[in-house]
Structure formats: C-alpha cells, structure tokens
Amino acid sequence: MTIGSMLYEGKAKKVFATDKPDQVVQYFKDDATAFNAQKRGTILEKGVINNKISERLFVLLEQAGVPTHFIKRLSDRELLTKKVAIVPVEVVVRNVVAGSLAKRLGLKEGDPIEPAIVEWYYKNDGLGDPLIADEHIRLMQLATPEQMAEIKRLALKVNGVLQPFFRERQMILVDFKLEFGLHNGQLILADEISPDPCRFWDQTTKESMDKDRFRKDLGKIEEAYQEVLKRVCG
Ligand code: UDP
C-alpha cells in the first residue's frame, strides 16, 4: 500500500490518496474542535483511540449488514477506507435529550427519546451546520428522497446495533452523528464512530465519556477516551 498526496484536511482527520483510485487513507489527528471550531485544543492520543474504536464499531456494523467504508486498520492512526463522495448531510440519531436538542426546544437533558429520532444538518461550516428538513435537502439537491429514506433506514439500523453494544458495556448511547457517502452508486456509512461524534454516558454515574468533556471543560478528557477504548475494545 503506497500512500499518496493529501486530498483533504478536516478538523480531526486528514485523507490521503493511495495507489488504488477507489481507496483512501483516513489519518486520525489529536486535534479537537468544538462550537464550529471556535474552540480548539488537543486531546492526547485521541487519534489512536478514535481509530481503534472506529475499527471495532465498523466491523460490528458490517457483521450486522450495514455497508461501511471500512477496509482495514493500517496503523495506530491510519484507517484504509473505500473512497466516497460524502453526502453533505450530517445525520444525528438521538436516544436521550442532550446538547442542541435540549437548548433549541427547551427539553430536559437526560429525558429518554423513544423511539429514537433522526435529524438532518446541512454539512456547511460557513453556515454553522444548520438543522434542515427533507424539503431543504430536496431544494438544494443534496440527495434524492430515495437516498434519504435509505440513509434513515441505515441510521436507525446502526442505532439498533450500537445501543445494546454500549448497554452491555455499562454505557448509555445518548446521541451520535453519522456521515454517509456514495461508492460506485451505493450508499455506505463513512467518517468515524468514536467519542468525538457520539455522546456516551456512564450508566451508573451518568458522567460524560465523550467530547462534551472538552466542550464543557469537565477535565479528565484523555482518561474518558481511554476508558471508552477499554470498554469497546478491551
Ligand atoms: N455532532 C458532531 N458534529 C457536529 C455536531 C454534532 O459530531 O458538527 C454530534 C455531537 O457530538 C452529538 C450529536 O452529534 O453526539 C448531537 O449534537 P447536538 O446537535 O446536540 O449539537 P452540540 O450539542 O454538539 O452542539
């Protein structure tokens, strides 16, 4: 495997070309951002941890029949993936009220959401990733209605696999953000699944074990990421 030029640098990852046109390498950085990159910092070893957690969860999801971009983990910080054209819609699945949902609608943080809900956000940093409806996706031609129906089905399937997985590890899967992409015309799950785009609460203490520790300056950030790694991969 030869790694080629950098195709893209995001807030937490870099993407590199490979000698195969339909495969890329995701390189996981320790950089952390929050509030649309207004807050910046470093979480020691985050890249290594998120890479390993993503590998474990992508394997789990593939086994359950969810198509993903995962091919294999190449090293501590490198994941070999299928190259996709990302659908510019961030897909958020919620099982418990938290974050922007609590703020926007005045709902009580910690209240259960049953059945889980799925929301769309327009992936656009300049606009601050606004909440959008199906009609806006159609208006801007971000994806077809058929593609969005398939994305919703897959997002709920991911939730159906991950919720019990985390429950068995004494964690509550509060909410998470997914990104999907097109590979040879097929919609597949892309990006990462880690304590960065997910909220996990310890089942007993209800303490955050995710990027909220960074967002809210709760301390013990590295320890929380290490603990998630231990429970997911240990
Ligand atoms: N999320 C994310 N990237 C974003 C916005 C949200 O990964 O740009 C994740 C976030 O970590 C949480 C879920 O999506 O697990 C729901 O986030 P929310 O809408 O509550 O927004 P936040 O409180 O993060 O502003």
Tab-separated table of C-alpha atoms in Angstrom, residues 2-189:
chain	number	residue	atom	x	y	z
A	2	THR	CA	1.531	3.284	-1.118
A	3	ILE	CA	0.172	6.428	0.450
A	4	GLY	CA	-0.064	9.363	-1.935
A	5	SER	CA	-0.884	13.032	-1.665
A	6	MET	CA	-3.240	14.592	0.855
A	7	LEU	CA	-6.699	15.024	-0.648
A	8	TYR	CA	-8.358	16.807	2.236
A	9	GLU	CA	-7.660	18.057	5.753
A	10	GLY	CA	-10.546	18.304	8.174
A	11	LYS	CA	-10.702	19.299	11.830
A	12	ALA	CA	-9.897	15.845	13.236
A	13	LYS	CA	-8.639	13.885	10.234
A	14	LYS	CA	-6.595	14.044	7.049
A	15	VAL	CA	-7.451	11.980	3.973
A	16	PHE	CA	-4.734	10.664	1.649
A	17	ALA	CA	-4.853	9.082	-1.800
A	18	THR	CA	-3.489	5.554	-2.288
A	19	ASP	CA	-2.255	3.645	-5.330
A	20	LYS	CA	-5.827	2.398	-5.786
A	21	PRO	CA	-8.188	5.073	-7.152
A	22	ASP	CA	-11.167	3.841	-5.125
A	23	GLN	CA	-9.369	3.596	-1.761
A	24	VAL	CA	-8.173	6.321	0.605
A	25	VAL	CA	-6.419	6.502	3.971
A	26	GLN	CA	-8.011	8.375	6.877
A	27	TYR	CA	-5.343	9.706	9.255
A	28	PHE	CA	-6.677	10.475	12.764
A	29	LYS	CA	-5.235	13.587	14.463
A	30	ASP	CA	-5.257	14.564	18.134
A	31	ASP	CA	-6.742	17.976	17.267
A	32	ALA	CA	-10.110	18.715	18.847
A	33	THR	CA	-12.537	21.479	17.954
A	34	ALA	CA	-15.944	22.493	19.269
A	35	PHE	CA	-18.587	25.149	18.640
A	36	ASN	CA	-17.890	25.262	14.890
A	37	ALA	CA	-14.095	25.374	15.514
A	38	GLN	CA	-14.269	28.464	17.752
A	39	LYS	CA	-12.735	26.324	20.499
A	40	ARG	CA	-9.571	24.417	19.628
A	41	GLY	CA	-7.331	22.069	21.551
A	42	THR	CA	-5.520	18.753	21.637
A	43	ILE	CA	-6.618	15.525	23.260
A	44	LEU	CA	-3.536	13.380	23.776
A	45	GLU	CA	-3.696	10.060	21.855
A	46	LYS	CA	-7.246	10.832	20.660
A	47	GLY	CA	-6.339	9.902	17.072
A	48	VAL	CA	-5.090	6.467	18.081
A	49	ILE	CA	-8.110	5.836	20.304
A	50	ASN	CA	-10.715	7.010	17.769
A	51	ASN	CA	-9.091	4.941	15.022
A	52	LYS	CA	-9.281	1.752	17.120
A	53	ILE	CA	-12.829	2.418	18.327
A	54	SER	CA	-13.956	3.159	14.759
A	55	GLU	CA	-12.382	-0.084	13.522
A	56	ARG	CA	-14.207	-2.125	16.183
A	57	LEU	CA	-17.564	-0.466	15.513
A	58	PHE	CA	-17.299	-0.603	11.709
A	59	VAL	CA	-16.519	-4.353	11.952
A	60	LEU	CA	-19.501	-4.816	14.265
A	61	LEU	CA	-21.792	-2.915	11.875
A	62	GLU	CA	-20.543	-4.762	8.784
A	63	GLN	CA	-21.274	-8.059	10.567
A	64	ALA	CA	-24.807	-6.785	11.181
A	65	GLY	CA	-25.266	-5.996	7.475
A	66	VAL	CA	-24.618	-2.241	7.460
A	67	PRO	CA	-22.411	-1.326	4.480
A	68	THR	CA	-19.462	0.840	5.582
A	69	HIS	CA	-16.352	2.354	4.012
A	70	PHE	CA	-14.090	0.335	6.333
A	71	ILE	CA	-11.474	-1.920	4.715
A	72	LYS	CA	-8.825	-2.329	7.425
A	73	ARG	CA	-6.793	-0.503	10.039
A	74	LEU	CA	-3.270	0.064	8.714
A	75	SER	CA	-1.584	1.509	11.788
A	76	ASP	CA	-2.260	3.357	15.051
A	77	ARG	CA	-3.615	6.403	13.257
A	78	GLU	CA	-4.419	5.160	9.746
A	79	LEU	CA	-7.614	3.545	8.506
A	80	LEU	CA	-7.868	2.218	4.927
A	81	THR	CA	-11.319	3.005	3.562
A	82	LYS	CA	-13.332	2.982	0.350
A	83	LYS	CA	-13.309	6.358	-1.349
A	84	VAL	CA	-16.723	8.009	-1.235
A	85	ALA	CA	-18.436	11.186	-2.334
A	86	ILE	CA	-19.789	12.407	1.003
A	87	VAL	CA	-23.483	13.325	1.106
A	88	PRO	CA	-23.334	16.814	2.676
A	89	VAL	CA	-25.920	15.974	5.328
A	90	GLU	CA	-24.907	15.226	8.930
A	91	VAL	CA	-27.226	12.565	10.298
A	92	VAL	CA	-27.902	12.780	14.047
A	93	VAL	CA	-29.645	9.941	15.900
A	94	ARG	CA	-30.915	10.651	19.424
A	95	ASN	CA	-31.936	8.263	22.216
A	96	VAL	CA	-31.742	10.743	25.102
A	97	VAL	CA	-32.265	14.527	25.210
A	98	ALA	CA	-28.950	16.418	25.241
A	99	GLY	CA	-26.982	19.182	23.551
A	100	SER	CA	-28.634	21.320	20.904
A	101	LEU	CA	-31.976	19.483	21.206
A	102	ALA	CA	-32.327	20.460	24.871
A	103	LYS	CA	-31.295	24.029	24.077
A	104	ARG	CA	-33.415	24.532	20.946
A	105	LEU	CA	-36.691	23.044	22.223
A	106	GLY	CA	-36.296	23.580	25.976
A	107	LEU	CA	-36.470	19.837	26.647
A	108	LYS	CA	-34.983	18.332	29.796
A	109	GLU	CA	-31.486	16.915	29.378
A	110	GLY	CA	-31.467	13.208	30.200
A	111	ASP	CA	-35.083	12.502	29.264
A	112	PRO	CA	-35.377	9.351	27.131
A	113	ILE	CA	-36.466	9.590	23.480
A	114	GLU	CA	-38.460	6.524	22.404
A	115	PRO	CA	-38.458	5.668	19.612
A	116	ALA	CA	-35.164	7.261	18.607
A	117	ILE	CA	-35.320	10.287	16.330
A	118	VAL	CA	-33.210	11.149	13.293
A	119	GLU	CA	-32.329	14.730	12.325
A	120	TRP	CA	-30.576	16.274	9.334
A	121	TYR	CA	-27.984	19.065	9.488
A	122	TYR	CA	-26.543	20.728	6.387
A	123	LYS	CA	-22.781	19.986	6.397
A	124	ASN	CA	-21.526	23.508	5.826
A	125	ASP	CA	-19.040	25.093	8.251
A	126	GLY	CA	-19.623	28.576	6.840
A	127	LEU	CA	-23.286	28.349	7.856
A	128	GLY	CA	-22.560	26.515	11.141
A	129	ASP	CA	-24.190	23.211	10.085
A	130	PRO	CA	-27.864	24.327	10.342
A	131	LEU	CA	-30.731	21.947	11.106
A	132	ILE	CA	-32.643	21.236	7.875
A	133	ALA	CA	-35.787	19.390	6.747
A	134	ASP	CA	-36.234	16.870	3.934
A	135	GLU	CA	-37.626	19.682	1.796
A	136	HIS	CA	-34.378	21.666	2.093
A	137	ILE	CA	-32.376	18.596	1.068
A	138	ARG	CA	-34.602	18.291	-1.993
A	139	LEU	CA	-34.443	22.043	-2.699
A	140	MET	CA	-30.627	22.062	-2.597
A	141	GLN	CA	-30.406	18.647	-4.291
A	142	LEU	CA	-28.076	17.339	-1.574
A	143	ALA	CA	-29.539	13.842	-2.064
A	144	THR	CA	-32.644	12.254	-3.585
A	145	PRO	CA	-35.685	11.398	-1.437
A	146	GLU	CA	-34.920	7.709	-2.071
A	147	GLN	CA	-31.344	8.157	-0.841
A	148	MET	CA	-32.582	9.973	2.295
A	149	ALA	CA	-35.048	7.171	3.014
A	150	GLU	CA	-32.190	4.653	2.744
A	151	ILE	CA	-29.948	6.833	4.954
A	152	LYS	CA	-32.679	6.991	7.615
A	153	ARG	CA	-33.165	3.227	7.488
A	154	LEU	CA	-29.414	2.630	7.839
A	155	ALA	CA	-29.036	5.227	10.632
A	156	LEU	CA	-31.753	3.510	12.693
A	157	LYS	CA	-30.151	0.134	11.978
A	158	VAL	CA	-26.809	1.487	13.245
A	159	ASN	CA	-28.613	2.638	16.394
A	160	GLY	CA	-30.215	-0.782	16.775
A	161	VAL	CA	-26.764	-2.402	16.720
A	162	LEU	CA	-24.854	0.154	18.808
A	163	GLN	CA	-27.400	0.747	21.601
A	164	PRO	CA	-27.257	-2.808	23.006
A	165	PHE	CA	-23.486	-2.992	22.366
A	166	PHE	CA	-22.895	0.034	24.594
A	167	ARG	CA	-25.528	-1.027	27.137
A	168	GLU	CA	-23.593	-4.291	27.644
A	169	ARG	CA	-20.546	-2.133	28.369
A	170	GLN	CA	-22.368	-0.066	31.008
A	171	MET	CA	-22.677	2.967	28.745
A	172	ILE	CA	-25.690	4.916	27.508
A	173	LEU	CA	-25.558	5.831	23.822
A	174	VAL	CA	-27.166	9.276	24.154
A	175	ASP	CA	-26.792	10.519	20.571
A	176	PHE	CA	-24.391	10.388	17.646
A	177	LYS	CA	-23.638	11.902	14.252
A	178	LEU	CA	-23.131	9.802	11.134
A	179	GLU	CA	-21.995	10.658	7.629
A	180	PHE	CA	-22.820	8.642	4.540
A	181	GLY	CA	-21.160	8.591	1.140
A	182	LEU	CA	-21.638	7.171	-2.330
A	183	HIS	CA	-19.240	4.473	-3.537
A	184	ASN	CA	-19.951	3.054	-7.016
A	185	GLY	CA	-23.504	4.309	-6.670
A	186	GLN	CA	-24.041	2.584	-3.299
A	187	LEU	CA	-24.756	4.473	-0.070
A	188	ILE	CA	-22.348	3.398	2.641
A	189	LEU	CA	-21.530	4.595	6.146
